[in-house]
Short mmCIF file of N, CA and C in Angstrom, two decimals:
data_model
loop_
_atom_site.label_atom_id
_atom_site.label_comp_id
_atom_site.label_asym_id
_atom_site.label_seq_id
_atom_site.Cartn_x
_atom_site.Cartn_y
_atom_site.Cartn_z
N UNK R 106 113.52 74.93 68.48
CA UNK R 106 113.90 74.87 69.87
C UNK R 106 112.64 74.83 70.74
N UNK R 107 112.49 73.75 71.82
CA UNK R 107 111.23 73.92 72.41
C UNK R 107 111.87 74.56 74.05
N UNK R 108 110.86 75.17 74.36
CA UNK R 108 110.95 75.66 76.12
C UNK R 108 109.97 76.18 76.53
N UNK R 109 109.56 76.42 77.88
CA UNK R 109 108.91 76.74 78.29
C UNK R 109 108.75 77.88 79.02
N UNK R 110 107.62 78.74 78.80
CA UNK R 110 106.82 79.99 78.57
C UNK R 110 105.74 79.62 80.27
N UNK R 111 106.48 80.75 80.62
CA UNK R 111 105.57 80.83 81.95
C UNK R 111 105.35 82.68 82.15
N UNK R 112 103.33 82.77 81.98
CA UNK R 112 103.46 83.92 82.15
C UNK R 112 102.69 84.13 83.68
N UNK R 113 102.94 85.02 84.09
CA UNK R 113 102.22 85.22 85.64
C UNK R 113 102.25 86.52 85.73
N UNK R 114 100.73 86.79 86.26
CA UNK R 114 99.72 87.78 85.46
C UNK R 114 99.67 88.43 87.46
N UNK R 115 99.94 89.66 87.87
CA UNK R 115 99.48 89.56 88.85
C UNK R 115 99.09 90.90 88.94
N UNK R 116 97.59 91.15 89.80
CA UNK R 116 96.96 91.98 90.06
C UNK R 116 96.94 92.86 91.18
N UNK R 117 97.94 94.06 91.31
CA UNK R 117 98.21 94.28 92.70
C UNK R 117 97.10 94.89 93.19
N UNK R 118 96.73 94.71 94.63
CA UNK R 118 96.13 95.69 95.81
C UNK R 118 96.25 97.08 95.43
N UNK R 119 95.20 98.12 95.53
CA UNK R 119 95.03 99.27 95.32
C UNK R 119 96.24 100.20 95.91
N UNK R 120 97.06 100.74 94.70
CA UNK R 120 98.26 101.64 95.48
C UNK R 120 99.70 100.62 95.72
N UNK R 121 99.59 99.18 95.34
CA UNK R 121 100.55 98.55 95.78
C UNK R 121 101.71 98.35 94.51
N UNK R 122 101.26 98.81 93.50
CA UNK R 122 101.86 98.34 92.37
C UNK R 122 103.72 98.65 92.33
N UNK R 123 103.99 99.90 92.85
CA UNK R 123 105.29 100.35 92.94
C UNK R 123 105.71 99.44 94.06
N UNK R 124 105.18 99.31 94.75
CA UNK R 124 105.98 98.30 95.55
C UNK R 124 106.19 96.82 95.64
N UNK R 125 105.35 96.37 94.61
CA UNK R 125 105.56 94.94 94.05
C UNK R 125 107.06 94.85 92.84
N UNK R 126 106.47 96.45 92.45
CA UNK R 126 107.91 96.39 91.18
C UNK R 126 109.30 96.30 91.85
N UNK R 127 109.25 97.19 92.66
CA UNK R 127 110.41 97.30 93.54
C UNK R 127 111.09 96.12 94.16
N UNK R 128 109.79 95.12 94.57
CA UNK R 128 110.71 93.94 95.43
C UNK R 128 110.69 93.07 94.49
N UNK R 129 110.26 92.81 92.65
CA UNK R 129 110.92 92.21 91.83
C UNK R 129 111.78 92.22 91.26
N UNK R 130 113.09 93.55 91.66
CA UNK R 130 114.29 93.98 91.20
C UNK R 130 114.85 92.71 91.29
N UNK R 131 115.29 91.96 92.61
CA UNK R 131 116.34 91.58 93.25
C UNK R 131 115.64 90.40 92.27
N UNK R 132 114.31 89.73 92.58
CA UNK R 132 114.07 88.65 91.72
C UNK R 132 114.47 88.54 90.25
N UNK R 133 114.44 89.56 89.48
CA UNK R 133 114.73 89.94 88.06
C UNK R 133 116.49 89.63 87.79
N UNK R 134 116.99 89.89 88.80
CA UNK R 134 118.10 90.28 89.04
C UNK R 134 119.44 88.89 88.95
N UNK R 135 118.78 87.91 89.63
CA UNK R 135 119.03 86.54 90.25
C UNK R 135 118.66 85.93 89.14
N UNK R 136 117.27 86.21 88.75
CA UNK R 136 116.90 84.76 88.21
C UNK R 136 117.29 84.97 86.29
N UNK R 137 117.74 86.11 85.92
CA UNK R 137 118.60 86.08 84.68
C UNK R 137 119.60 85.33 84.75
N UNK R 138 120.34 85.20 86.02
CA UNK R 138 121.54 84.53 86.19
C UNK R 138 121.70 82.96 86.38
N UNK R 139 120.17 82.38 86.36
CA UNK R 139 120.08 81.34 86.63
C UNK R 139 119.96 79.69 85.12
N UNK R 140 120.78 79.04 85.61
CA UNK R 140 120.94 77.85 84.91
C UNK R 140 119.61 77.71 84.42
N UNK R 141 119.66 77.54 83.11
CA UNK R 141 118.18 77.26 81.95
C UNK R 141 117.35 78.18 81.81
N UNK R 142 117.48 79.61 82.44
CA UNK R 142 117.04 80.72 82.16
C UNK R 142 117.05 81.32 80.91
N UNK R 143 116.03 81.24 79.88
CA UNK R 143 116.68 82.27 78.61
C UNK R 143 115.91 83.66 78.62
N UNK R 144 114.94 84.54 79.54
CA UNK R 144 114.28 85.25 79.53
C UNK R 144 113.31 85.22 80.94
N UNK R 145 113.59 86.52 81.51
CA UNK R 145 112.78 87.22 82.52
C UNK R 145 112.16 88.27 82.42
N UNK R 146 111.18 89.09 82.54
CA UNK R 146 110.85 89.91 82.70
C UNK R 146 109.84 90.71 83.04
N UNK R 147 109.72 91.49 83.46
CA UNK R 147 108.37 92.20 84.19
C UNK R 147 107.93 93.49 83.35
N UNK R 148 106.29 93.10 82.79
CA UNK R 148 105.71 94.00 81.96
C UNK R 148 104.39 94.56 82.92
N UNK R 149 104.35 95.93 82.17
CA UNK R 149 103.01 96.44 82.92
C UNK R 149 101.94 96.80 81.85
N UNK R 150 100.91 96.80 82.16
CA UNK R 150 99.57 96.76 80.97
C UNK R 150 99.59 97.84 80.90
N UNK R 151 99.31 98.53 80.03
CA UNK R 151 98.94 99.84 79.23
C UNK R 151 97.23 100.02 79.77
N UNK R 152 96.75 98.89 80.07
CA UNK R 152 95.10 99.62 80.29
C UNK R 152 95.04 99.77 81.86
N UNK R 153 95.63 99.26 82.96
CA UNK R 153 95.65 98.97 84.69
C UNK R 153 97.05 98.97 84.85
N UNK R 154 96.81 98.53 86.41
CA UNK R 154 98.04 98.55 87.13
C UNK R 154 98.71 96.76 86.90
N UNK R 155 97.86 96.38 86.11
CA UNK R 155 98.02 94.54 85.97
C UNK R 155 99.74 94.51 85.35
N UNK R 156 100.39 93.55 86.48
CA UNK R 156 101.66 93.42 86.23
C UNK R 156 101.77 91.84 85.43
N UNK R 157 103.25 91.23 84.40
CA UNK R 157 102.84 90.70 84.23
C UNK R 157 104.04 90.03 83.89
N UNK R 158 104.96 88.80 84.90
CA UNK R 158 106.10 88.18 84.20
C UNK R 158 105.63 87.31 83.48
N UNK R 159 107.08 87.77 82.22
CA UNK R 159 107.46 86.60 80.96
C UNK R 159 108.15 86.42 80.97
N UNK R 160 108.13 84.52 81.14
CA UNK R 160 109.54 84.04 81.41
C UNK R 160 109.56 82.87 80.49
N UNK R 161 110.45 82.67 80.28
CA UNK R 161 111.53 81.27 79.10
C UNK R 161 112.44 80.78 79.61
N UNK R 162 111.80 79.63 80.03
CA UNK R 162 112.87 78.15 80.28
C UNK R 162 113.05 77.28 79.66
N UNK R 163 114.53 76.94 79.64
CA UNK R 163 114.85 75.71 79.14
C UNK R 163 114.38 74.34 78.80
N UNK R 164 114.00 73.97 79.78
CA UNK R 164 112.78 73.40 80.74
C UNK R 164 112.19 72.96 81.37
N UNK R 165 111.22 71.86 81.91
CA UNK R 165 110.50 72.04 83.34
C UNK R 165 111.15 71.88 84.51
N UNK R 166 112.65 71.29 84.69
CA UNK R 166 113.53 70.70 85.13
C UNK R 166 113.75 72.49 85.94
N UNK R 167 114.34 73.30 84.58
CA UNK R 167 114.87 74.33 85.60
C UNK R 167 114.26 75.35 85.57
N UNK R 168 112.52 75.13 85.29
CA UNK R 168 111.35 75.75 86.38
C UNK R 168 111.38 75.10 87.30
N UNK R 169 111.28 74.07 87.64
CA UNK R 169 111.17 73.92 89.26
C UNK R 169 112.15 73.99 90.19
N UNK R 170 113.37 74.21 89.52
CA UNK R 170 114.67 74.51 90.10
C UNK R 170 114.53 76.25 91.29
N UNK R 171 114.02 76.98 89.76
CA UNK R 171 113.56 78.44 89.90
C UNK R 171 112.76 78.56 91.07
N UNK R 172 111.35 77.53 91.04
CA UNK R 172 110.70 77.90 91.50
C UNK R 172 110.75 77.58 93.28
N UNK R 173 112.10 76.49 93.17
CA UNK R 173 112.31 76.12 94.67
C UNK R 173 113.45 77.33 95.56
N UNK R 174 114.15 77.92 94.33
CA UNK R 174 115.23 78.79 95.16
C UNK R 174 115.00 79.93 95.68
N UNK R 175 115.75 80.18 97.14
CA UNK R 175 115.60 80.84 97.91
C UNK R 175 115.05 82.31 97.19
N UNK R 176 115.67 82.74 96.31
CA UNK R 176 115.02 84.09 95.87
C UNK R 176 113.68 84.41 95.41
N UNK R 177 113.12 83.09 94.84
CA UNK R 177 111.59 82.94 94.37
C UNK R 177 111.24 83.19 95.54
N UNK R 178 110.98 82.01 96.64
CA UNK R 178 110.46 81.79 97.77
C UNK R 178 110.81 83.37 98.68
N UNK R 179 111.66 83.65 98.38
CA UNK R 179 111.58 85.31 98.98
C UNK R 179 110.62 86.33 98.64
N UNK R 180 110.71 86.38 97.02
CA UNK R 180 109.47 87.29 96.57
C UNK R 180 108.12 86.97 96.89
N UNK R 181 107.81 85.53 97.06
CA UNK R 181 106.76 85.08 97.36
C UNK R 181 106.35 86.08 98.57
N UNK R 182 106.88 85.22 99.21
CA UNK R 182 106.75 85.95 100.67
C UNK R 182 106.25 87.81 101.01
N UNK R 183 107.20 88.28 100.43
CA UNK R 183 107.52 89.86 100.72
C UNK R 183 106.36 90.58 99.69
N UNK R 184 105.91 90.23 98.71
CA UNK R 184 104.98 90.43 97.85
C UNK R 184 103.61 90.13 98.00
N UNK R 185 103.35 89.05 99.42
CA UNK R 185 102.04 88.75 99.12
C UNK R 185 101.19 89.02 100.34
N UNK R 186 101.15 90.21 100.95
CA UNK R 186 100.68 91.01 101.08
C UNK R 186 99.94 92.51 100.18
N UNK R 187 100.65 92.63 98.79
CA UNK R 187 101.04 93.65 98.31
C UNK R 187 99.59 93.25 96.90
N UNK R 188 99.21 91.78 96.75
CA UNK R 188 98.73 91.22 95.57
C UNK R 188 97.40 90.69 96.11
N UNK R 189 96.58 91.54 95.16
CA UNK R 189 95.00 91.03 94.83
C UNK R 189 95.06 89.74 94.69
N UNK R 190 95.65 89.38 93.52
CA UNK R 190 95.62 87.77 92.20
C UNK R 190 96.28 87.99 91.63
N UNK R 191 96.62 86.38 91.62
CA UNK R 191 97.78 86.13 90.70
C UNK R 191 97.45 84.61 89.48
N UNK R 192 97.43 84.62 88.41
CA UNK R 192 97.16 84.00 87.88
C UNK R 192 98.41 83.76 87.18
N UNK R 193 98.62 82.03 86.78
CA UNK R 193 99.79 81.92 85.94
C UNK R 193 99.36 80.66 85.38
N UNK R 194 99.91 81.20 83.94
CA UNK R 194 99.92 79.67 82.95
C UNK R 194 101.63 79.69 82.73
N UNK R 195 101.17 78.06 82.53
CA UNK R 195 102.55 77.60 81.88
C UNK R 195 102.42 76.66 80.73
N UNK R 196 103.58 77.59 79.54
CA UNK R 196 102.95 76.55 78.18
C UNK R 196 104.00 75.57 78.09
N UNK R 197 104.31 74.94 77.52
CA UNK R 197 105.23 74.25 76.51
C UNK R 197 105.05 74.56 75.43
N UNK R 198 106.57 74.89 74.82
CA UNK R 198 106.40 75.62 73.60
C UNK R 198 107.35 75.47 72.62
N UNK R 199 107.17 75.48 71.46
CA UNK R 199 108.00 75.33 70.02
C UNK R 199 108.05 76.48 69.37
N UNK R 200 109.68 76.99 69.08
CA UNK R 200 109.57 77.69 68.62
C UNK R 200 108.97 78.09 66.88
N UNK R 201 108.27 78.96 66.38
CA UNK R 201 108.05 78.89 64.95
C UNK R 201 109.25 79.09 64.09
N UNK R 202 109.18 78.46 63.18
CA UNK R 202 110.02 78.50 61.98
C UNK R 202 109.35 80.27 60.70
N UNK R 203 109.99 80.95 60.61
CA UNK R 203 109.24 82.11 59.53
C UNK R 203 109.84 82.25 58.58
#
């Protein structure tokens, strides 16, 4: 099965971290529910406050679907005040056979 793996790595502002988590509820929330979605989620590093979604799409079709709907474009917004850097790759990906 191939899809695509988008991770986005983001570095909050000193003290901001609970409140980045907080306004990715509603995002977390929505975008499970969304057409070509197979995986969302928000991890935090064991060494910093470095937050870090992993996400799995179907693919690129309904990333950019994701990335146009109102709820993305909300977190954008309400979050970026709150964020140092944000870095994101996006792979294309196959799954392994084991």
């Amino acid at each position: 099965m191939s899809f695509i793996v988008v991770l986005a790595k983001i570095t909050p502002k000193k003290g901001c971290r609970d409140t980045i988590v907080e306004i990715s509820k509603e995002l977390i929330e929505t975008t499970l529910s969304e057409e070509g979605n197979i995986e969302y989620q928000l991890l935090q590093s064991t060494d910093d406050d470095t937050l870090t979604f992993v996400e799995k799409w179907e693919s690129p079709e309904a990333l950019q679907k994701h990335m146009a709907s109102p709820h993305f474009q909300s977190f954008g917004g309400e979050s970026a005040d709150f964020v140092e850097n944000m870095e994101i790759q996006v792979l294309n990906a196959d799954e392994v056979k084991l």
